[in-house]
Amino acid sequence: MNISVIGSGTWGMALARLLFDNGHSIKVWSAIESEIKELRENRTHKNLPGVVFDEAIRFETDLEVAMEGSKICVLSVPSIFTRSTAKRMAPFYEEGQIIVNVAKGIEENTLEILTEQILDEIKNANVAVLSGPSHAEEVVRLLPTTCVAGANDLKTAELIQSVFMSPVFRVYTSTDMLGIELGGSLKNVIALAAGISDGLGYGDNAKAALITRGIVEISRLGTAMGARIETFYGLSGIGDLIVTCASKHSRNRKAGMLMGQGRTMDEAMKEVEMVVEGVYSAKAAKSLADKYNICMPIVDEVNAVLFENKDPKQAVDALMLRDRISESIAGM
């Protein structure tokens, strides 16, 4: 099958290698000409050391050429560029193409998930999502990984499953695209909190509490918005939350850790050197919580640290000293 990967970041390149190894014909596009030049000439990516990409993978700077004739377009740009990239793709979209979004985020001003943004720009597109606990650094090295493919109709989800499935990449299906995308986006905000906790020198107990109460907050908001509760107990919910809060590869955890150690938000983002999605999703998460009248204290405190210069230790103290309550998904 002909497949285009739109975006040559680490995740796009990891999926390009996976899909090529699965026997598909792959074209990769990027707006960054220097990145494409490096890939064409050396078949390497600066953020994936030791990996050499096959000569048969094509690298393009012309978006029309990149998309032409592909059954699937994997949209793998940072979430803040999803809308603008979809707008660029619209003139070249061919009827019947499936656009698989693999980024994670919520747009701050519209509060739209990424597939909604794509549909705003490419009317009547067949849009789907692939998500789960899947760091590019491990996928590109062919380490065992599981994800979930989501689409409004099961047949599309099953097609994506068959395309991506391999002995090292197991894919499940779902029709709850909203739940998948909310889980993938909101976990980045909780991972910032987990990183802050690590930066402060707190231990595994504190991180376990943040992960556990974090999934409660995510589930509480997601179900209020119409997503299915079981989605948040799955790969794009608790699975992605665990790996993003705990992994050395997690840029959100790393940024949080730096802030816990005393860096400002801007200093932490600069040091991470890649897009920290949780920073962009945090305000949207708080706005959604306010809109649906949902209690999300971890999200509130992350926003206070990021945008109100609240001391990270005081933020953790505020979580620990909240009023005594019962433990439940529905409870406050």
Coordinates of C-alpha atoms in Angstrom, one line a residue:
M1 CA 0.0 0.0 0.0
N2 CA 1.2 3.6 -0.7
I3 CA 1.4 5.6 2.5
S4 CA 2.5 9.1 3.2
V5 CA 3.9 10.3 6.5
I6 CA 3.3 14.0 6.9
G7 CA 6.0 15.2 9.3
S8 CA 9.6 14.0 9.8
G9 CA 9.9 14.2 13.6
T10 CA 10.9 11.3 15.7
W11 CA 7.4 9.8 15.8
G12 CA 6.8 10.2 12.1
M13 CA 10.1 8.6 11.3
A14 CA 9.6 5.7 13.7
L15 CA 6.2 5.0 12.0
A16 CA 7.8 5.3 8.6
R17 CA 10.3 2.6 9.4
L18 CA 7.6 0.4 10.9
L19 CA 5.3 0.8 7.9
F20 CA 8.2 0.2 5.5
D21 CA 9.2 -3.0 7.3
N22 CA 5.5 -4.0 7.0
G23 CA 5.9 -4.0 3.2
H24 CA 4.4 -0.6 2.4
S25 CA 5.7 2.0 -0.1
I26 CA 6.5 5.1 2.0
K27 CA 6.9 8.8 1.3
V28 CA 7.8 11.2 4.1
W29 CA 7.2 15.0 3.9
S30 CA 8.5 17.9 6.0
A31 CA 8.4 21.6 5.7
I32 CA 11.9 21.7 7.1
E33 CA 14.1 21.5 4.1
S34 CA 17.3 20.9 6.1
E35 CA 15.7 17.8 7.8
I36 CA 14.7 16.4 4.4
K37 CA 18.2 17.1 3.0
E38 CA 19.8 15.2 5.9
L39 CA 17.4 12.2 5.5
R40 CA 18.0 12.1 1.7
E41 CA 21.8 12.3 1.9
N42 CA 22.6 10.3 5.1
R43 CA 19.4 8.4 5.7
T44 CA 19.6 9.4 9.4
H45 CA 17.7 11.6 11.9
K46 CA 19.5 13.7 14.5
N47 CA 17.1 12.7 17.3
L48 CA 17.2 8.9 16.5
P49 CA 20.9 8.1 16.7
G50 CA 22.0 4.8 15.3
V51 CA 19.0 4.3 13.0
V52 CA 19.6 4.2 9.2
F53 CA 16.5 4.5 7.0
D54 CA 16.2 2.4 3.9
E55 CA 17.1 3.8 0.5
A56 CA 13.6 3.0 -0.8
I57 CA 11.9 5.4 1.6
R58 CA 11.3 8.7 -0.3
F59 CA 11.7 12.1 1.3
E60 CA 9.8 15.1 -0.1
T61 CA 9.5 18.8 0.5
D62 CA 6.6 19.1 -2.1
L63 CA 3.4 18.2 -0.2
E64 CA 1.4 17.5 -3.4
V65 CA 4.0 15.0 -4.5
A66 CA 4.1 13.5 -1.0
M67 CA 0.4 12.9 -0.8
E68 CA -0.3 11.9 -4.4
G69 CA -1.5 8.3 -4.8
S70 CA -1.4 7.4 -1.1
K71 CA -4.2 5.4 0.4
I72 CA -3.2 6.6 3.9
C73 CA -1.7 9.9 5.1
V74 CA -0.2 9.6 8.5
L75 CA -0.3 13.2 10.0
S76 CA 2.6 13.4 12.4
V77 CA 3.3 17.0 13.1
P78 CA 3.3 18.6 16.6
S79 CA -0.2 19.3 17.7
I80 CA 0.2 23.1 17.5
F81 CA 0.8 22.7 13.8
T82 CA -2.0 20.2 13.1
R83 CA -4.5 22.8 11.8
S84 CA -2.0 24.7 9.7
T85 CA -0.7 21.5 8.1
A86 CA -4.2 20.2 7.4
K87 CA -5.0 23.5 5.7
R88 CA -1.9 23.0 3.5
M89 CA -3.0 19.4 2.8
A90 CA -6.5 20.3 1.8
P91 CA -5.9 21.2 -1.9
F92 CA -4.1 17.9 -2.5
Y93 CA -6.5 15.6 -0.6
E94 CA -7.8 12.8 -2.8
E95 CA -11.3 11.4 -2.2
G96 CA -11.1 8.2 -0.2
Q97 CA -7.7 8.9 1.5
I98 CA -7.6 8.1 5.2
I99 CA -5.8 10.7 7.3
V100 CA -4.5 9.0 10.5
N101 CA -3.7 11.6 13.2
V102 CA -0.9 10.4 15.5
A103 CA -0.2 13.6 17.4
K104 CA -1.8 14.4 20.8
G105 CA -3.2 17.8 21.8
I106 CA -6.2 20.1 22.3
E107 CA -6.4 23.5 20.6
E108 CA -6.4 26.2 23.2
N109 CA -8.7 28.8 21.6
T110 CA -11.3 26.4 20.1
L111 CA -10.9 23.4 22.6
E112 CA -11.1 21.1 19.6
I113 CA -9.3 17.8 19.5
L114 CA -7.0 17.2 16.6
T115 CA -9.3 15.2 14.3
E116 CA -11.9 18.0 14.7
Q117 CA -9.3 20.5 13.5
I118 CA -8.4 18.3 10.5
L119 CA -12.1 18.1 9.6
D120 CA -12.4 21.9 9.8
E121 CA -9.8 22.2 7.2
I122 CA -10.4 19.2 5.0
K123 CA -14.2 18.8 4.7
N124 CA -15.6 15.3 4.5
A125 CA -12.1 13.7 5.0
N126 CA -12.0 10.2 6.3
V127 CA -10.1 10.9 9.6
A128 CA -8.8 8.4 12.1
V129 CA -6.4 8.3 15.0
L130 CA -3.6 6.0 16.3
S131 CA -2.5 6.4 19.9
G132 CA -1.1 4.6 23.0
P133 CA 2.0 4.2 25.1
S134 CA 4.5 4.4 22.2
H135 CA 7.8 6.4 22.5
A136 CA 9.4 6.8 19.1
E137 CA 12.8 5.9 20.5
E138 CA 11.6 2.4 21.2
V139 CA 9.3 1.9 18.2
V140 CA 12.1 2.7 15.8
R141 CA 14.3 0.1 17.5
L142 CA 11.5 -2.4 17.0
L143 CA 10.8 -2.9 20.7
P144 CA 7.4 -4.4 21.5
T145 CA 4.7 -1.8 21.6
T146 CA 0.8 -1.7 21.6
C147 CA -1.5 1.0 20.4
V148 CA -5.2 1.5 19.6
A149 CA -6.5 2.6 16.2
G150 CA -9.7 4.7 16.4
A151 CA -12.2 5.7 13.7
N152 CA -15.9 6.5 13.6
D153 CA -16.5 3.3 11.7
L154 CA -15.0 -0.1 12.7
K155 CA -14.0 -1.0 9.1
T156 CA -11.6 2.0 8.9
A157 CA -10.2 1.2 12.3
E158 CA -9.6 -2.4 11.2
L159 CA -7.9 -1.3 8.0
I160 CA -5.5 0.8 10.1
Q161 CA -5.0 -2.1 12.4
S162 CA -4.0 -4.4 9.5
V163 CA -1.6 -1.8 8.0
F164 CA 0.3 -1.0 11.3
M165 CA 0.2 -4.5 12.9
S166 CA 3.5 -6.3 13.1
P167 CA 5.2 -8.9 15.4
V168 CA 6.5 -5.9 17.4
F169 CA 3.6 -3.5 17.1
R170 CA 0.2 -4.8 18.3
V171 CA -2.8 -2.7 17.4
Y172 CA -6.3 -2.8 18.9
T173 CA -9.4 -1.1 17.5
S174 CA -12.0 1.3 18.9
T175 CA -14.7 3.6 17.6
D176 CA -14.3 6.1 20.6
M177 CA -12.1 8.7 18.8
L178 CA -13.0 11.3 21.4
G179 CA -11.9 9.2 24.3
I180 CA -8.7 8.2 22.6
E181 CA -7.7 11.8 21.8
L182 CA -8.6 13.1 25.2
G183 CA -6.6 10.4 26.9
G184 CA -3.6 11.1 24.7
S185 CA -3.8 14.8 25.2
L186 CA -4.6 15.1 28.9
K187 CA -2.0 12.6 30.1
N188 CA 0.7 15.1 29.0
V189 CA -0.6 17.6 31.6
I190 CA -0.5 14.9 34.3
A191 CA 3.0 13.9 33.2
L192 CA 4.2 17.5 33.8
A193 CA 3.0 17.1 37.4
A194 CA 4.8 13.8 37.7
G195 CA 8.0 15.4 36.4
I196 CA 7.6 18.3 38.9
S197 CA 7.3 15.7 41.6
D198 CA 10.5 13.9 40.4
G199 CA 12.3 17.3 40.2
L200 CA 11.4 18.0 43.8
G201 CA 12.9 14.7 44.9
Y202 CA 9.6 13.1 45.9
G203 CA 9.5 9.3 45.5
D204 CA 7.5 6.6 43.8
N205 CA 4.6 7.0 46.2
A206 CA 3.9 10.5 45.0
K207 CA 4.2 9.6 41.4
A208 CA 1.8 6.6 41.8
A209 CA -0.7 9.0 43.5
L210 CA -0.4 11.5 40.6
I211 CA -0.9 8.7 38.0
T212 CA -3.9 7.2 39.9
R213 CA -5.7 10.5 40.6
G214 CA -4.7 11.8 37.2
I215 CA -6.6 9.1 35.4
V216 CA -9.6 9.9 37.7
E217 CA -9.5 13.5 36.5
I218 CA -9.1 12.5 32.8
S219 CA -12.0 10.0 33.1
R220 CA -14.2 12.5 34.9
L221 CA -13.8 15.1 32.1
G222 CA -13.9 12.6 29.2
T223 CA -17.1 10.9 30.3
A224 CA -18.7 14.3 30.8
M225 CA -17.8 15.2 27.2
G226 CA -19.3 11.9 25.9
A227 CA -16.4 9.5 25.7
R228 CA -16.6 6.0 27.0
I229 CA -15.1 5.2 30.5
E230 CA -13.5 2.0 29.3
T231 CA -11.3 3.9 26.8
F232 CA -9.5 5.6 29.8
Y233 CA -8.8 2.2 31.3
G234 CA -7.1 1.2 28.1
L235 CA -4.0 1.9 26.1
S236 CA -4.7 5.5 25.2
G237 CA -5.8 6.2 28.8
I238 CA -4.0 4.6 31.7
G239 CA -1.4 2.9 29.4
D240 CA -0.2 6.2 27.8
L241 CA -0.4 8.0 31.2
I242 CA 1.9 5.5 32.9
V243 CA 4.6 5.6 30.2
T244 CA 4.5 9.4 29.9
C245 CA 4.8 9.9 33.6
A246 CA 7.6 7.3 34.1
S247 CA 9.7 7.1 31.0
K248 CA 13.1 8.6 30.5
H249 CA 12.0 9.4 26.9
S250 CA 9.1 11.5 28.0
R251 CA 9.6 15.2 27.1
N252 CA 6.7 16.2 29.3
R253 CA 8.1 14.5 32.4
K254 CA 11.5 15.9 31.6
A255 CA 10.1 19.5 31.3
G256 CA 8.2 19.0 34.6
M257 CA 11.3 17.7 36.3
L258 CA 13.4 20.7 35.2
M259 CA 10.7 23.0 36.6
G260 CA 10.7 21.1 39.9
Q261 CA 14.4 21.7 40.0
G262 CA 13.9 25.5 39.7
R263 CA 13.8 26.2 35.9
T264 CA 11.1 28.4 34.5
M265 CA 8.6 27.0 32.0
D266 CA 10.5 28.7 29.1
E267 CA 13.9 27.5 30.4
A268 CA 12.6 23.9 30.7
M269 CA 11.1 23.9 27.2
K270 CA 14.3 25.3 25.7
E271 CA 16.3 22.6 27.4
V272 CA 14.1 19.8 26.3
E273 CA 14.6 21.0 22.7
M274 CA 11.4 19.4 21.4
V275 CA 7.8 20.4 21.6
V276 CA 6.4 19.8 25.1
E277 CA 2.7 19.1 24.2
G278 CA 1.5 19.3 27.8
V279 CA 2.3 23.0 28.1
Y280 CA 0.0 23.7 25.1
S281 CA -2.8 21.3 26.4
A282 CA -2.8 22.6 30.0
K283 CA -4.8 25.7 29.4
A284 CA -7.2 23.9 27.2
A285 CA -7.7 21.2 29.8
K286 CA -8.5 23.8 32.5
S287 CA -10.9 25.6 30.1
L288 CA -12.7 22.3 29.4
A289 CA -12.9 21.5 33.1
D290 CA -14.5 24.9 33.7
K291 CA -16.8 24.5 30.8
Y292 CA -18.1 21.1 32.0
N293 CA -17.9 22.0 35.7
I294 CA -15.4 19.2 36.4
C295 CA -13.0 19.1 39.4
M296 CA -9.5 18.7 38.1
P297 CA -7.1 19.8 40.9
I298 CA -3.9 18.4 39.3
V299 CA -4.7 20.2 36.1
D300 CA -5.4 23.4 38.1
E301 CA -2.0 23.2 39.9
V302 CA -0.1 22.5 36.8
N303 CA -1.6 25.6 35.2
A304 CA -0.7 27.6 38.3
V305 CA 3.0 26.5 38.0
L306 CA 3.1 27.1 34.3
F307 CA 1.3 30.4 33.9
E308 CA 1.1 32.0 37.4
N309 CA 4.7 31.3 38.6
K310 CA 3.4 29.3 41.5
D311 CA 6.2 27.5 43.4
P312 CA 6.1 23.8 42.5
K313 CA 6.4 22.7 46.1
Q314 CA 3.4 24.9 47.1
A315 CA 1.5 23.3 44.2
V316 CA 2.1 19.8 45.6
D317 CA 1.3 21.0 49.1
A318 CA -2.0 22.3 47.8
L319 CA -2.9 18.9 46.4
M320 CA -1.9 17.1 49.6
L321 CA -3.9 19.5 51.9
R322 CA -7.2 19.5 50.0
D323 CA -10.3 18.7 51.9
R324 CA -10.8 15.0 52.9
I325 CA -12.9 13.1 50.5
S326 CA -13.9 9.5 49.5
E327 CA -12.0 7.8 46.7
S328 CA -14.2 7.3 43.6
I329 CA -14.3 8.2 40.0
A330 CA -17.3 10.4 40.4
G331 CA -16.3 11.9 43.7
M332 CA -14.5 15.3 44.0

